[in-house]
Amino acid sequence: KYVKHLVNMVEAQCKSPEDALKVANAGLNKAYTMFQFISKDGKTTTSFASAMSAANDTKFCTGFVKGELEAPKDKKLEISYKGKQISGDELKAQVKKWVDYGTIEASAGEAILKCADNPKWLDLSDRYFVLLGAGSAMGPFEILMSLGANVVAIDLDRPFIWKRLIERARNSSGSITFPMTKEQKDCADDAEMYASSGCNLFTETPLIRDWLVDLYPGKPFTVGSYAYLNGALHVQVSLAMDAICRDLCERRKGGTSLAYLCTPTDLHLIPKEAHDAALSNYKEFSKKPFCMLMKLLGGKKFLRKNVIDPVSGMGGDFYYVNGISVAQGPN
């Protein structure tokens, strides 16, 4: 029954930039004070806000592995599609088909074409990416390694995770930097290095933040939040990632930009073009016999119109889509 409250919240945030920030800050501040932080040894419990502001004596060590491959001289944008890699004119033609059909937004198509026309953009050897949840199946670790990026990896302290990540980094032209519980030079072999790598976003949030703040001074970081868990656990890990992102933005002098992997099952603003396209598609398909039959037999539970009237605010009308799946839980 919380969906109606989320709708009201989004509509209230559309009124003005000030209202949007006021609502967001109020929610985050409440979460920071309401959620409890339990130390890794389980002996200390405090508010999350207090835990993030406290001084810490414990520090992570830093592990580093450089890829063993040379960066390819002639780079080109390739995308996997229907079992093969497409590039060049074939890729551009396919992007046009996707845009025309509505598979992707026009802005997404333009971004792909710009990358295809500027192959120098595919060299990420001077860029630093912090991946919170580096081993996530939906995260960009693989593509960043293939483009020679410098990845700062945050993931659980599980040896099998670090074996996979580090071996992939070695088989690339990029690099991987990661937190360790002991000095890398003191590890007798790779197995010991894997066992000493990683951290826990739930129980070591302040320590992860401290390590990242001091890492590679002066280098701009792009921080991506990719950790995912089911149900209420996702709310907790999201708050942990938000705290790290917040403090990196405020405390790193080299600059910090943020990246997120969004979900379609959410309530969010959309361009007017997307709103108009959804309305047009609904009008077209709702007249088809099989759609009319499905809607009739389903007691109007299926193929319901999901185009919402715009909300007026400072700067004009704002359009949004309600894609929340209540069955998915609070994540």
CSV table of C-alpha atoms in Angstrom, one decimal, residues 39-320:
chain,number,residue,atom,x,y,z
A,39,SER,CA,30.2,-3.5,13.9
A,40,LYS,CA,31.8,-6.6,12.3
A,41,ASP,CA,32.5,-8.2,15.7
A,42,GLY,CA,28.9,-7.6,16.7
A,43,LYS,CA,29.9,-5.8,19.9
A,44,THR,CA,28.9,-2.3,19.0
A,45,THR,CA,25.6,-0.9,17.8
A,46,THR,CA,25.0,2.8,17.0
A,47,SER,CA,23.1,4.9,14.5
A,48,PHE,CA,24.4,4.7,11.0
A,49,ALA,CA,25.0,8.5,11.0
A,50,SER,CA,27.1,8.2,14.2
A,51,ALA,CA,29.1,5.3,12.7
A,52,MET,CA,29.9,7.2,9.5
A,53,SER,CA,31.1,10.3,11.5
A,54,ALA,CA,33.2,8.4,14.0
A,55,ALA,CA,37.0,8.2,13.7
A,56,ASN,CA,38.4,4.7,12.9
A,57,ASP,CA,41.8,3.2,13.9
A,58,THR,CA,41.5,0.2,11.6
A,59,LYS,CA,42.6,0.7,8.0
A,60,PHE,CA,42.6,-1.4,4.9
A,61,CYS,CA,45.8,-2.3,3.0
A,62,THR,CA,45.8,-1.8,-0.8
A,63,GLY,CA,46.2,-4.5,-3.4
A,64,PHE,CA,47.0,-3.8,-7.0
A,65,VAL,CA,47.3,-6.0,-10.1
A,66,LYS,CA,48.1,-4.6,-13.6
A,67,GLY,CA,46.8,-6.4,-16.7
A,68,GLU,CA,49.3,-8.3,-18.8
A,69,LEU,CA,47.9,-7.4,-22.2
A,70,GLU,CA,48.8,-4.5,-24.5
A,71,ALA,CA,46.1,-2.1,-25.3
A,72,PRO,CA,44.8,-2.7,-28.9
A,73,LYS,CA,46.0,0.0,-31.3
A,74,ASP,CA,42.9,0.2,-33.5
A,75,LYS,CA,39.9,0.3,-31.2
A,76,LYS,CA,36.3,0.3,-32.4
A,77,LEU,CA,33.0,0.1,-30.7
A,78,GLU,CA,31.5,-3.4,-30.9
A,79,ILE,CA,28.2,-4.6,-29.5
A,80,SER,CA,27.1,-8.2,-29.0
A,81,TYR,CA,23.9,-8.9,-30.8
A,82,LYS,CA,22.3,-12.2,-31.8
A,83,GLY,CA,25.4,-14.2,-31.3
A,84,LYS,CA,27.9,-11.9,-33.0
A,85,GLN,CA,29.8,-8.7,-32.6
A,86,ILE,CA,28.5,-5.8,-34.8
A,87,SER,CA,30.3,-2.6,-35.5
A,88,GLY,CA,30.7,0.2,-38.1
A,89,ASP,CA,27.9,0.7,-40.5
A,90,GLU,CA,26.1,-2.5,-39.4
A,91,LEU,CA,26.0,-1.2,-35.8
A,92,LYS,CA,24.7,2.2,-36.9
A,93,ALA,CA,22.0,0.6,-39.0
A,94,GLN,CA,20.9,-1.5,-36.1
A,95,VAL,CA,20.9,1.4,-33.7
A,96,LYS,CA,18.6,3.2,-36.1
A,97,LYS,CA,16.2,0.2,-36.1
A,98,TRP,CA,16.2,0.1,-32.3
A,99,VAL,CA,15.4,3.8,-32.1
A,100,ASP,CA,12.7,3.7,-34.8
A,101,TYR,CA,11.0,0.7,-33.1
A,102,GLY,CA,11.3,2.2,-29.6
A,103,THR,CA,13.6,-0.4,-28.2
A,104,ILE,CA,15.9,2.5,-26.9
A,105,GLU,CA,15.4,6.2,-26.5
A,106,ALA,CA,16.7,8.5,-29.2
A,107,SER,CA,19.3,9.9,-26.7
A,108,ALA,CA,20.6,6.4,-26.1
A,109,GLY,CA,21.0,5.9,-29.8
A,110,GLU,CA,22.8,9.2,-30.2
A,111,ALA,CA,25.3,8.2,-27.4
A,112,ILE,CA,26.1,4.9,-29.1
A,113,LEU,CA,26.7,6.6,-32.4
A,114,LYS,CA,29.0,9.2,-30.8
A,115,CYS,CA,31.1,6.4,-29.3
A,116,ALA,CA,31.2,4.7,-32.7
A,117,ASP,CA,32.4,7.9,-34.4
A,118,ASN,CA,35.0,8.7,-31.7
A,119,PRO,CA,37.1,5.5,-31.1
A,120,LYS,CA,39.5,7.5,-29.0
A,121,TRP,CA,36.8,7.6,-26.3
A,122,LEU,CA,37.3,3.8,-26.0
A,123,ASP,CA,40.7,4.2,-24.3
A,124,LEU,CA,40.0,4.4,-20.6
A,125,SER,CA,43.6,3.9,-19.4
A,126,ASP,CA,43.6,7.3,-17.7
A,127,ARG,CA,40.2,6.9,-16.0
A,128,TYR,CA,39.4,5.5,-12.5
A,129,PHE,CA,36.2,3.7,-11.8
A,130,VAL,CA,35.1,2.6,-8.3
A,131,LEU,CA,32.7,-0.3,-8.5
A,132,LEU,CA,30.6,-0.9,-5.3
A,133,GLY,CA,29.7,-4.5,-6.0
A,134,ALA,CA,32.4,-5.1,-8.6
A,135,GLY,CA,31.3,-8.7,-9.2
A,136,SER,CA,27.7,-7.9,-10.0
A,137,ALA,CA,26.5,-9.7,-13.1
A,138,MET,CA,24.9,-6.5,-14.4
A,139,GLY,CA,27.9,-4.3,-13.6
A,140,PRO,CA,30.4,-2.9,-16.1
A,141,PHE,CA,33.5,-4.7,-14.8
A,142,GLU,CA,34.0,-6.8,-18.0
A,143,ILE,CA,33.6,-3.9,-20.4
A,144,LEU,CA,35.8,-1.6,-18.3
A,145,MET,CA,38.6,-4.3,-18.3
A,146,SER,CA,38.3,-4.6,-22.1
A,147,LEU,CA,38.7,-0.8,-22.4
A,148,GLY,CA,41.8,-0.7,-20.3
A,149,ALA,CA,40.3,1.1,-17.3
A,150,ASN,CA,41.6,1.4,-13.8
A,151,VAL,CA,39.0,-0.3,-11.7
A,152,VAL,CA,38.8,0.1,-7.9
A,153,ALA,CA,36.9,-3.0,-6.9
A,154,ILE,CA,34.7,-3.3,-3.8
A,155,ASP,CA,33.1,-6.7,-3.2
A,156,LEU,CA,32.7,-9.3,-0.5
A,157,ASP,CA,35.7,-11.0,1.2
A,158,ARG,CA,35.2,-14.3,-0.6
A,159,PRO,CA,38.3,-15.9,-2.2
A,160,PHE,CA,36.4,-17.2,-5.3
A,161,ILE,CA,35.1,-13.6,-6.1
A,162,TRP,CA,38.7,-12.2,-6.1
A,163,LYS,CA,40.1,-15.1,-8.0
A,164,ARG,CA,37.7,-14.3,-10.8
A,165,LEU,CA,38.1,-10.6,-10.7
A,166,ILE,CA,41.9,-10.6,-10.5
A,167,GLU,CA,42.4,-13.2,-13.1
A,168,ARG,CA,40.1,-11.2,-15.5
A,169,ALA,CA,42.2,-8.1,-14.7
A,170,ARG,CA,45.4,-9.9,-15.5
A,171,ASN,CA,44.0,-10.9,-18.9
A,172,SER,CA,43.4,-7.3,-19.9
A,173,SER,CA,45.2,-4.0,-20.5
A,174,GLY,CA,43.5,-2.4,-17.5
A,175,SER,CA,44.2,-2.6,-13.7
A,176,ILE,CA,42.4,-3.6,-10.5
A,177,THR,CA,42.9,-2.0,-7.1
A,178,PHE,CA,41.2,-3.6,-4.1
A,179,PRO,CA,41.1,-3.5,-0.2
A,180,MET,CA,43.0,-6.1,1.7
A,181,THR,CA,43.3,-7.1,5.3
A,182,LYS,CA,47.1,-7.6,5.1
A,183,GLU,CA,49.9,-6.2,2.9
A,184,GLN,CA,49.9,-7.7,-0.6
A,185,LYS,CA,53.7,-8.3,-0.4
A,186,ASP,CA,53.2,-10.5,2.7
A,187,CYS,CA,51.0,-12.9,0.8
A,188,ALA,CA,52.9,-16.1,0.0
A,189,ASP,CA,50.9,-16.8,-3.2
A,190,ASP,CA,47.7,-15.9,-5.1
A,191,ALA,CA,45.5,-18.1,-2.9
A,192,GLU,CA,46.6,-16.1,0.1
A,193,MET,CA,46.0,-12.9,-1.7
A,194,TYR,CA,42.5,-13.9,-2.7
A,195,ALA,CA,41.7,-14.9,0.9
A,196,SER,CA,43.0,-11.5,2.2
A,197,SER,CA,41.0,-9.4,-0.3
A,198,GLY,CA,37.6,-7.8,-0.1
A,199,CYS,CA,35.3,-6.2,2.5
A,200,ASN,CA,31.7,-6.0,3.6
A,201,LEU,CA,29.5,-3.0,2.7
A,202,PHE,CA,27.2,-3.8,5.7
A,203,THR,CA,29.7,-4.0,8.5
A,204,GLU,CA,32.7,-2.1,7.2
A,205,THR,CA,31.1,0.9,5.5
A,206,PRO,CA,33.1,3.6,7.4
A,207,LEU,CA,36.4,1.7,6.7
A,208,ILE,CA,35.6,1.4,3.0
A,209,ARG,CA,34.8,5.1,2.8
A,210,ASP,CA,38.1,6.0,4.6
A,211,TRP,CA,40.1,3.8,2.2
A,212,LEU,CA,38.5,5.3,-0.9
A,213,VAL,CA,38.9,8.9,0.3
A,214,ASP,CA,42.7,8.5,0.6
A,215,LEU,CA,43.2,6.4,-2.5
A,216,TYR,CA,44.9,7.9,-5.6
A,217,PRO,CA,44.9,11.5,-4.4
A,218,GLY,CA,43.9,14.0,-7.1
A,219,LYS,CA,42.5,11.4,-9.5
A,220,PRO,CA,38.8,11.9,-10.5
A,221,PHE,CA,36.7,8.9,-9.5
A,222,THR,CA,33.5,7.7,-11.2
A,223,VAL,CA,31.7,5.7,-8.5
A,224,GLY,CA,29.2,3.1,-9.6
A,225,SER,CA,26.6,1.6,-7.1
A,226,TYR,CA,26.0,-2.0,-8.4
A,227,ALA,CA,25.5,-4.1,-5.3
A,228,TYR,CA,22.1,-5.8,-5.3
A,229,LEU,CA,20.2,-7.9,-2.7
A,230,ASN,CA,16.7,-9.1,-2.4
A,231,GLY,CA,14.0,-7.3,-0.3
A,232,ALA,CA,14.8,-5.2,2.7
A,233,LEU,CA,18.5,-6.1,2.4
A,234,HIS,CA,18.7,-4.0,-0.7
A,235,VAL,CA,17.5,-0.9,1.2
A,236,GLN,CA,20.4,-1.5,3.7
A,237,VAL,CA,23.1,-1.9,1.1
A,238,SER,CA,21.8,1.0,-0.9
A,239,LEU,CA,22.1,3.2,2.2
A,240,ALA,CA,25.7,2.0,2.7
A,241,MET,CA,26.5,2.9,-0.9
A,242,ASP,CA,24.9,6.3,-0.6
A,243,ALA,CA,27.0,7.1,2.4
A,244,ILE,CA,30.2,6.2,0.6
A,245,CYS,CA,29.1,8.2,-2.5
A,246,ARG,CA,28.1,11.2,-0.4
A,247,ASP,CA,31.4,11.4,1.5
A,248,LEU,CA,33.6,10.8,-1.6
A,249,CYS,CA,31.8,13.7,-3.3
A,250,GLU,CA,32.4,16.0,-0.3
A,251,ARG,CA,35.9,15.0,0.7
A,252,ARG,CA,37.8,13.9,-2.4
A,253,LYS,CA,39.7,16.9,-4.0
A,254,GLY,CA,40.1,15.3,-7.4
A,255,GLY,CA,36.4,15.3,-8.1
A,256,THR,CA,33.8,12.5,-8.0
A,257,SER,CA,31.0,11.6,-10.4
A,258,LEU,CA,28.3,9.0,-9.8
A,259,ALA,CA,26.9,6.2,-11.8
A,260,TYR,CA,23.9,4.0,-11.1
A,261,LEU,CA,22.3,0.9,-12.7
A,262,CYS,CA,18.6,1.9,-12.7
A,263,THR,CA,15.7,-0.5,-12.7
A,264,PRO,CA,12.6,-0.4,-14.9
A,265,THR,CA,10.4,-1.4,-11.9
A,266,ASP,CA,10.6,2.1,-10.4
A,267,LEU,CA,8.7,5.4,-10.3
A,268,HIS,CA,10.7,8.0,-12.1
A,269,LEU,CA,10.5,11.0,-14.6
A,270,ILE,CA,10.6,10.4,-18.3
A,271,PRO,CA,10.9,12.6,-21.4
A,272,LYS,CA,7.7,13.9,-23.0
A,273,GLU,CA,8.6,11.9,-26.1
A,274,ALA,CA,8.5,8.7,-24.0
A,275,HIS,CA,5.1,9.7,-22.6
A,276,ASP,CA,3.7,10.4,-26.1
A,277,ALA,CA,5.1,7.1,-27.5
A,278,ALA,CA,3.5,5.1,-24.7
A,279,LEU,CA,0.2,6.8,-25.3
A,280,SER,CA,0.4,6.2,-29.0
A,281,ASN,CA,1.3,2.5,-28.5
A,282,TYR,CA,-1.5,2.0,-26.1
A,283,LYS,CA,-4.1,3.5,-28.5
A,284,GLU,CA,-2.7,1.3,-31.3
A,285,PHE,CA,-2.6,-2.0,-29.4
A,286,SER,CA,-5.7,-1.7,-27.3
A,287,LYS,CA,-7.7,-1.9,-30.5
A,288,LYS,CA,-6.2,-5.2,-31.6
A,289,PRO,CA,-8.6,-8.2,-31.2
A,290,PHE,CA,-6.2,-10.3,-29.1
A,291,CYS,CA,-5.5,-7.4,-26.7
A,292,MET,CA,-9.2,-6.7,-26.3
A,293,LEU,CA,-9.9,-10.4,-25.6
A,294,MET,CA,-7.1,-10.6,-23.0
A,295,LYS,CA,-8.3,-7.4,-21.3
A,296,LEU,CA,-11.9,-8.8,-21.2
A,297,LEU,CA,-11.0,-12.2,-19.9
A,298,GLY,CA,-8.5,-10.8,-17.4
A,299,GLY,CA,-11.2,-8.7,-15.7
A,300,LYS,CA,-9.3,-5.5,-16.7
A,301,LYS,CA,-6.2,-6.6,-14.7
A,302,PHE,CA,-4.1,-6.9,-17.8
A,303,LEU,CA,-3.0,-4.4,-20.5
A,304,ARG,CA,-4.0,-1.5,-18.3
A,305,LYS,CA,-3.2,2.0,-19.4
A,306,ASN,CA,0.0,3.2,-17.7
A,307,VAL,CA,0.2,6.7,-19.2
A,308,ILE,CA,-0.2,9.3,-16.4
A,309,ASP,CA,-1.1,13.0,-16.8
A,310,PRO,CA,1.8,15.4,-16.4
A,311,VAL,CA,2.5,17.3,-13.2
A,312,SER,CA,3.0,21.0,-13.4
A,313,GLY,CA,6.0,22.5,-11.7
A,314,MET,CA,8.6,25.2,-11.9
A,315,GLY,CA,9.9,25.0,-15.5
A,316,GLY,CA,6.8,23.4,-17.1
A,317,ASP,CA,5.2,20.0,-17.1
A,318,PHE,CA,6.9,16.9,-15.9
A,319,TYR,CA,6.0,13.4,-17.0
A,320,TYR,CA,6.6,10.2,-15.0
